[in-house]
Amino acid sequence: MLISTEPATGALVWEAPEGDVDTEVVQARGGWAEWAAKPVTVRIETLRRVANVVRARADAFADLIARETGKPLWEAVTEVTSVVAKIDISVAAYLERTASRKLEGQMGSRMALRHKPHGVLAVLGPFNFPAHLPNGHIVPALIAGNAVVFKPSEKTPAVGRFLVECFHVGGIPEACLRLLIGGAGTGKALSRHPGIDGLLFTGSGRAGMALHRQFAETPGKMLALEMGGNNPIIVWDSPTIRDAAILCVQSAFTTAGQRCTAARRLIVRDGAHEPLIEEICKIIGQLIVGEPHADPAPFMGPVIDNESADHLQEGWLDLIIKGGRPIAHLQRPDPDRPFLTPGLIDVTAIEQRVDEELFGPILQIVRVADFDAAIAEANATRYGLSAALVSDQPALYDRFWANARAGIVNWNKPTNGAASNAPFGGIGLSGNHRPSAWYAADYCAYPVVSGEADQARASIGVGLRDS
């Protein structure tokens, strides 16, 4: 039995028995051919009806997301809005990225380019955006004609169930979108199942690396990895200190720091950083950390569970032991609940900084002497998802953009808040060159090129003996 509780209160959200992997894959395989045979216009129209179902249930959906994740209700509302918007965005992306084309062949022959679905795709969803992120895989996969087996995070199964119900009510055949409830072992079994044709994953770098090694033995299967980041934000000679501080706070602490694009490292010019740090501390002191439905609305809620809070506190203590200097302490007001206050720590004195994604509200400060050192520090990570520069100097941004190793490089914007109408993905341990969002169509279908003629005509002009 899988049990889900509210991080903020500990109250029961939902419980259900774990599903059977074989059963769900067989069901999806049985429903795939009929769905794939439908015209793409029919599949698109069905998904647009799904959008209408989500709109009609938006309040209940947002309430459930807020309760099961702990994120503020206002943020849960924006997630539901993203779920609806993803459908039209995915339709436009599919038509652009996988459009059928007629091509010219040799000697006036005709060629055609079309795309086929892979078959049955498994989707493993995360807990931080339990509707928006798996939806970003499911929608383009269904548009392309695939069937999907979706296993939501064991920490947010109720949101996963709600999302799948919306698809079914909207008209997606139940056999084409299957919900698999279970823990980490169930996810591993699904990823290894011989009946899937690919896996679309959003989660940690460690899990992604394990999947990459596993799928090396099955190169015929699609694997799209969307992982985390140890993301830098550089603030360099910005004349608007207040705005720069706000961008840092938004980058590091939105969603309680539980975003793969969250800023983990703040890189500043040594000796000119004090006003910025003071302003960040002022803002941190004003941030409301509370339960999702509190009034006034909180800026951030708890992290997902007590285990995560424990891990973050241990990581914070480890930074101090290694030589970090706390500026704003990571605190846990209630030891029985996973609420954490934002932590700000100067780690410049740590000679060998651990390249780890601390998935929560911790921002590490690194002071450097010059801008070249700032870029080098930004790139001192195995990850490569998001990076940002806050500066009013275009020449610095040109240097930063050219040299930053990341899939998202922003200027005077937060590291997070990526748009769905652009590709989303990173390099290094942040992904395997399968960006999602606008480019998700690329991994949900494969191109097929056909040489075509209305009638068979052929001759052999050389290499034949006389008859």
Short mmCIF file of N, CA, C and O in Angstrom, two decimals, residues 463-467:
data_model
loop_
_atom_site.label_atom_id
_atom_site.label_comp_id
_atom_site.label_asym_id
_atom_site.label_seq_id
_atom_site.Cartn_x
_atom_site.Cartn_y
_atom_site.Cartn_z
N GLY A 463 27.13 -3.83 -66.22
CA GLY A 463 27.48 -5.04 -65.49
C GLY A 463 26.69 -6.26 -65.88
O GLY A 463 26.77 -7.28 -65.18
N LEU A 464 25.93 -6.24 -66.99
CA LEU A 464 25.18 -7.40 -67.43
C LEU A 464 25.80 -8.00 -68.69
O LEU A 464 26.27 -7.28 -69.59
N ARG A 465 25.86 -9.35 -68.80
CA ARG A 465 26.29 -10.02 -70.04
C ARG A 465 25.22 -9.87 -71.11
O ARG A 465 24.03 -9.77 -70.83
N ASP A 466 25.65 -9.86 -72.34
CA ASP A 466 24.70 -9.83 -73.44
C ASP A 466 23.85 -11.11 -73.44
O ASP A 466 24.38 -12.21 -73.22
N SER A 467 22.58 -10.97 -73.70
CA SER A 467 21.70 -12.15 -73.69
C SER A 467 21.88 -12.96 -74.98
O SER A 467 22.30 -12.45 -76.01
#
